[in-house]
Amino acid sequence: MAGIEQIEWRVEAERVPYRRALAEMEARNEAIAAGDAREMFWMLEHPPLYTGGTSASDDELLDPDRFPIYPTGRGGRYTYHGPGQLVGYPIVNLRSLGGGPLRYVRALEQVLIATLADFGIAGESAERPPGVWVGNAKIAAIGVKVSRGVTTHGFAL
């Protein structure tokens, strides 16, 4: 991973439709893998929708017709995205980090826990599915896809 000053930091002021975000993530993934673009940390909100990871099961959704559903190639189950929820898409080259996907996911958990602590919220990770928890409530979902050694997707807080 490049030094923090070399990463492109992008924050969207308007909600970003999921299909647009996915297309941009995939294009950046390819460009980073080819050495043609910098790594990027992208923060945004989506309009209301569900994304389904590789472990998602249709019986998880109480009202599957309420919002659009987008299957993804990322890990995890279904995740709701909507107004007021911060979505972070770090698109980074894992090969330069010297660790695999699990180490990366655990590092994301620690960054989110530290961020929550800055707001007086005591989050934790545990021997549960990836994510950050406050007591028995999941406050941050994490789902990552690695292609060509570069990540897409990320977290929803």
PDB file of C-alpha atoms in Angstrom:
ATOM      1  CA  MET A   1       0.000   0.000   0.000  1.00  0.00           C
ATOM      2  CA  ALA A   2       1.243   3.434  -0.845  1.00  0.00           C
ATOM      3  CA  GLY A   3       2.026   5.949   1.847  1.00  0.00           C
ATOM      4  CA  ILE A   4      -1.083   7.712   3.100  1.00  0.00           C
ATOM      5  CA  GLU A   5      -0.128  10.882   1.222  1.00  0.00           C
ATOM      6  CA  GLN A   6      -0.095   8.939  -2.063  1.00  0.00           C
ATOM      7  CA  ILE A   7      -3.622   7.560  -1.704  1.00  0.00           C
ATOM      8  CA  GLU A   8      -6.466   9.377  -3.429  1.00  0.00           C
ATOM      9  CA  TRP A   9      -9.058  10.386  -0.825  1.00  0.00           C
ATOM     10  CA  ARG A  10     -12.512  10.871  -2.292  1.00  0.00           C
ATOM     11  CA  VAL A  11     -15.647  11.953  -0.412  1.00  0.00           C
ATOM     12  CA  GLU A  12     -18.969  12.250  -2.216  1.00  0.00           C
ATOM     13  CA  ALA A  13     -21.394  15.027  -1.243  1.00  0.00           C
ATOM     14  CA  GLU A  14     -24.352  13.348  -2.989  1.00  0.00           C
ATOM     15  CA  ARG A  15     -25.646   9.786  -2.740  1.00  0.00           C
ATOM     16  CA  VAL A  16     -24.027   7.492  -5.276  1.00  0.00           C
ATOM     17  CA  PRO A  17     -26.156   4.849  -7.042  1.00  0.00           C
ATOM     18  CA  TYR A  18     -24.750   1.391  -6.364  1.00  0.00           C
ATOM     19  CA  ARG A  19     -24.229   0.399 -10.010  1.00  0.00           C
ATOM     20  CA  ARG A  20     -22.163   3.538 -10.617  1.00  0.00           C
ATOM     21  CA  ALA A  21     -20.081   2.859  -7.508  1.00  0.00           C
ATOM     22  CA  LEU A  22     -19.520  -0.755  -8.540  1.00  0.00           C
ATOM     23  CA  ALA A  23     -18.428   0.222 -12.062  1.00  0.00           C
ATOM     24  CA  GLU A  24     -16.004   2.813 -10.680  1.00  0.00           C
ATOM     25  CA  MET A  25     -14.608   0.376  -8.088  1.00  0.00           C
ATOM     26  CA  GLU A  26     -14.027  -2.295 -10.724  1.00  0.00           C
ATOM     27  CA  ALA A  27     -12.360   0.158 -13.118  1.00  0.00           C
ATOM     28  CA  ARG A  28     -10.071   1.471 -10.361  1.00  0.00           C
ATOM     29  CA  ASN A  29      -9.261  -2.110  -9.305  1.00  0.00           C
ATOM     30  CA  GLU A  30      -8.089  -2.934 -12.831  1.00  0.00           C
ATOM     31  CA  ALA A  31      -6.107   0.299 -13.135  1.00  0.00           C
ATOM     32  CA  ILE A  32      -4.334  -0.231  -9.793  1.00  0.00           C
ATOM     33  CA  ALA A  33      -3.520  -3.844 -10.684  1.00  0.00           C
ATOM     34  CA  ALA A  34      -2.036  -2.642 -13.996  1.00  0.00           C
ATOM     35  CA  GLY A  35      -0.016   0.061 -12.235  1.00  0.00           C
ATOM     36  CA  ASP A  36      -1.953   2.837 -13.971  1.00  0.00           C
ATOM     37  CA  ALA A  37      -3.720   4.429 -10.959  1.00  0.00           C
ATOM     38  CA  ARG A  38      -3.212   5.263  -7.313  1.00  0.00           C
ATOM     39  CA  GLU A  39      -4.949   3.414  -4.530  1.00  0.00           C
ATOM     40  CA  MET A  40      -8.138   5.134  -3.391  1.00  0.00           C
ATOM     41  CA  PHE A  41     -10.207   5.494  -0.231  1.00  0.00           C
ATOM     42  CA  TRP A  42     -13.749   6.418  -1.245  1.00  0.00           C
ATOM     43  CA  MET A  43     -16.387   7.558   1.265  1.00  0.00           C
ATOM     44  CA  LEU A  44     -20.031   7.853   0.235  1.00  0.00           C
ATOM     45  CA  GLU A  45     -23.681   7.141   0.919  1.00  0.00           C
ATOM     46  CA  HIS A  46     -26.019   5.068  -1.234  1.00  0.00           C
ATOM     47  CA  PRO A  47     -29.755   5.419  -1.766  1.00  0.00           C
ATOM     48  CA  PRO A  48     -31.662   2.644   0.081  1.00  0.00           C
ATOM     49  CA  LEU A  49     -30.675  -0.819  -1.197  1.00  0.00           C
ATOM     50  CA  TYR A  50     -29.408  -4.234  -0.180  1.00  0.00           C
ATOM     51  CA  THR A  51     -26.165  -5.786  -1.349  1.00  0.00           C
ATOM     52  CA  GLY A  52     -25.757  -9.542  -1.108  1.00  0.00           C
ATOM     53  CA  GLY A  53     -22.389 -11.137  -0.464  1.00  0.00           C
ATOM     54  CA  THR A  54     -21.305 -14.662  -1.268  1.00  0.00           C
ATOM     55  CA  SER A  55     -22.803 -15.993   1.999  1.00  0.00           C
ATOM     56  CA  ALA A  56     -26.185 -14.247   1.604  1.00  0.00           C
ATOM     57  CA  SER A  57     -29.347 -16.323   1.871  1.00  0.00           C
ATOM     58  CA  ASP A  58     -32.715 -15.127   0.566  1.00  0.00           C
ATOM     59  CA  ASP A  59     -34.448 -15.985   3.851  1.00  0.00           C
ATOM     60  CA  GLU A  60     -32.416 -13.255   5.616  1.00  0.00           C
ATOM     61  CA  LEU A  61     -34.490 -10.450   4.097  1.00  0.00           C
ATOM     62  CA  LEU A  62     -37.743  -9.723   5.933  1.00  0.00           C
ATOM     63  CA  ASP A  63     -39.115  -7.599   3.086  1.00  0.00           C
ATOM     64  CA  PRO A  64     -37.165  -8.437  -0.095  1.00  0.00           C
ATOM     65  CA  ASP A  65     -39.358  -6.185  -2.252  1.00  0.00           C
ATOM     66  CA  ARG A  66     -38.760  -3.044  -0.177  1.00  0.00           C
ATOM     67  CA  PHE A  67     -35.436  -1.987  -1.748  1.00  0.00           C
ATOM     68  CA  PRO A  68     -33.417  -3.016  -4.800  1.00  0.00           C
ATOM     69  CA  ILE A  69     -31.118  -6.002  -4.242  1.00  0.00           C
ATOM     70  CA  TYR A  70     -27.668  -6.182  -5.826  1.00  0.00           C
ATOM     71  CA  PRO A  71     -25.702  -9.432  -5.740  1.00  0.00           C
ATOM     72  CA  THR A  72     -21.978  -8.841  -5.321  1.00  0.00           C
ATOM     73  CA  GLY A  73     -18.843 -10.939  -5.432  1.00  0.00           C
ATOM     74  CA  ARG A  74     -17.727  -9.703  -2.017  1.00  0.00           C
ATOM     75  CA  GLY A  75     -17.729 -11.794   1.108  1.00  0.00           C
ATOM     76  CA  GLY A  76     -20.475 -11.586   3.670  1.00  0.00           C
ATOM     77  CA  ARG A  77     -24.222 -11.718   3.833  1.00  0.00           C
ATOM     78  CA  TYR A  78     -26.857  -9.111   2.963  1.00  0.00           C
ATOM     79  CA  THR A  79     -26.096  -5.546   3.964  1.00  0.00           C
ATOM     80  CA  TYR A  80     -28.529  -2.648   3.970  1.00  0.00           C
ATOM     81  CA  HIS A  81     -27.194   0.648   2.632  1.00  0.00           C
ATOM     82  CA  GLY A  82     -29.024   3.922   2.892  1.00  0.00           C
ATOM     83  CA  PRO A  83     -29.099   7.583   3.869  1.00  0.00           C
ATOM     84  CA  GLY A  84     -27.050   8.440   6.941  1.00  0.00           C
ATOM     85  CA  GLN A  85     -24.901   5.334   6.666  1.00  0.00           C
ATOM     86  CA  LEU A  86     -21.240   5.888   5.878  1.00  0.00           C
ATOM     87  CA  VAL A  87     -19.877   3.493   3.266  1.00  0.00           C
ATOM     88  CA  GLY A  88     -16.125   3.204   2.808  1.00  0.00           C
ATOM     89  CA  TYR A  89     -14.532   1.612  -0.222  1.00  0.00           C
ATOM     90  CA  PRO A  90     -10.767   1.296   0.262  1.00  0.00           C
ATOM     91  CA  ILE A  91      -9.382   0.126  -3.065  1.00  0.00           C
ATOM     92  CA  VAL A  92      -5.872  -0.991  -2.190  1.00  0.00           C
ATOM     93  CA  ASN A  93      -3.213  -3.395  -3.401  1.00  0.00           C
ATOM     94  CA  LEU A  94      -2.968  -6.178  -0.803  1.00  0.00           C
ATOM     95  CA  ARG A  95       0.269  -7.467  -2.297  1.00  0.00           C
ATOM     96  CA  SER A  96       2.057  -4.345  -1.121  1.00  0.00           C
ATOM     97  CA  LEU A  97       0.645  -4.774   2.404  1.00  0.00           C
ATOM     98  CA  GLY A  98       2.294  -8.145   2.893  1.00  0.00           C
ATOM     99  CA  GLY A  99      -0.823  -9.867   4.184  1.00  0.00           C
ATOM    100  CA  GLY A 100      -3.880 -11.627   2.903  1.00  0.00           C
ATOM    101  CA  PRO A 101      -7.582 -10.813   2.929  1.00  0.00           C
ATOM    102  CA  LEU A 102      -8.224 -11.947   6.528  1.00  0.00           C
ATOM    103  CA  ARG A 103      -5.441  -9.751   7.886  1.00  0.00           C
ATOM    104  CA  TYR A 104      -6.835  -6.851   5.850  1.00  0.00           C
ATOM    105  CA  VAL A 105     -10.374  -7.364   7.185  1.00  0.00           C
ATOM    106  CA  ARG A 106      -9.088  -7.510  10.774  1.00  0.00           C
ATOM    107  CA  ALA A 107      -7.133  -4.281  10.167  1.00  0.00           C
ATOM    108  CA  LEU A 108     -10.326  -2.604   8.867  1.00  0.00           C
ATOM    109  CA  GLU A 109     -12.093  -3.689  12.055  1.00  0.00           C
ATOM    110  CA  GLN A 110      -9.379  -2.066  14.171  1.00  0.00           C
ATOM    111  CA  VAL A 111      -9.541   1.192  12.203  1.00  0.00           C
ATOM    112  CA  LEU A 112     -13.328   1.304  12.650  1.00  0.00           C
ATOM    113  CA  ILE A 113     -13.030   0.520  16.381  1.00  0.00           C
ATOM    114  CA  ALA A 114     -10.514   3.354  16.795  1.00  0.00           C
ATOM    115  CA  THR A 115     -12.753   5.732  14.841  1.00  0.00           C
ATOM    116  CA  LEU A 116     -15.775   4.864  16.984  1.00  0.00           C
ATOM    117  CA  ALA A 117     -13.681   5.424  20.119  1.00  0.00           C
ATOM    118  CA  ASP A 118     -13.054   9.003  18.939  1.00  0.00           C
ATOM    119  CA  PHE A 119     -16.836   9.462  19.214  1.00  0.00           C
ATOM    120  CA  GLY A 120     -17.077   7.811  22.635  1.00  0.00           C
ATOM    121  CA  ILE A 121     -18.453   4.529  21.283  1.00  0.00           C
ATOM    122  CA  ALA A 122     -16.853   1.306  22.522  1.00  0.00           C
ATOM    123  CA  GLY A 123     -16.826  -1.060  19.547  1.00  0.00           C
ATOM    124  CA  GLU A 124     -15.257  -4.478  19.452  1.00  0.00           C
ATOM    125  CA  SER A 125     -14.523  -7.360  17.129  1.00  0.00           C
ATOM    126  CA  ALA A 126     -14.818 -10.913  18.311  1.00  0.00           C
ATOM    127  CA  GLU A 127     -14.919 -14.492  17.113  1.00  0.00           C
ATOM    128  CA  ARG A 128     -17.995 -13.613  15.103  1.00  0.00           C
ATOM    129  CA  PRO A 129     -18.446 -12.877  11.461  1.00  0.00           C
ATOM    130  CA  PRO A 130     -16.316  -9.916  10.382  1.00  0.00           C
ATOM    131  CA  GLY A 131     -17.501  -6.512  11.502  1.00  0.00           C
ATOM    132  CA  VAL A 132     -17.628  -4.279  14.526  1.00  0.00           C
ATOM    133  CA  TRP A 133     -20.061  -4.759  17.362  1.00  0.00           C
ATOM    134  CA  VAL A 134     -21.404  -2.653  20.218  1.00  0.00           C
ATOM    135  CA  GLY A 135     -22.692  -5.240  22.665  1.00  0.00           C
ATOM    136  CA  ASN A 136     -24.863  -7.601  20.619  1.00  0.00           C
ATOM    137  CA  ALA A 137     -25.537  -5.057  17.853  1.00  0.00           C
ATOM    138  CA  LYS A 138     -23.463  -4.898  14.703  1.00  0.00           C
ATOM    139  CA  ILE A 139     -22.524  -1.284  14.013  1.00  0.00           C
ATOM    140  CA  ALA A 140     -20.200  -1.890  11.055  1.00  0.00           C
ATOM    141  CA  ALA A 141     -20.427  -4.555   8.373  1.00  0.00           C
ATOM    142  CA  ILE A 142     -17.362  -5.515   6.365  1.00  0.00           C
ATOM    143  CA  GLY A 143     -17.376  -7.303   3.028  1.00  0.00           C
ATOM    144  CA  VAL A 144     -14.378  -7.392   0.733  1.00  0.00           C
ATOM    145  CA  LYS A 145     -13.572  -8.785  -2.678  1.00  0.00           C
ATOM    146  CA  VAL A 146      -9.994  -9.264  -3.844  1.00  0.00           C
ATOM    147  CA  SER A 147      -9.277  -9.430  -7.557  1.00  0.00           C
ATOM    148  CA  ARG A 148      -5.777  -9.273  -9.089  1.00  0.00           C
ATOM    149  CA  GLY A 149      -4.515  -8.678  -5.542  1.00  0.00           C
ATOM    150  CA  VAL A 150      -6.529  -5.434  -5.238  1.00  0.00           C
ATOM    151  CA  THR A 151      -9.556  -4.915  -3.009  1.00  0.00           C
ATOM    152  CA  THR A 152     -13.015  -3.636  -3.816  1.00  0.00           C
ATOM    153  CA  HIS A 153     -16.016  -3.125  -1.556  1.00  0.00           C
ATOM    154  CA  GLY A 154     -15.290  -2.381   2.093  1.00  0.00           C
ATOM    155  CA  PHE A 155     -17.428  -1.396   5.070  1.00  0.00           C
ATOM    156  CA  ALA A 156     -20.774   0.109   6.018  1.00  0.00           C
ATOM    157  CA  LEU A 157     -20.905   2.033   9.300  1.00  0.00           C
TER     158      LEU A 157
END
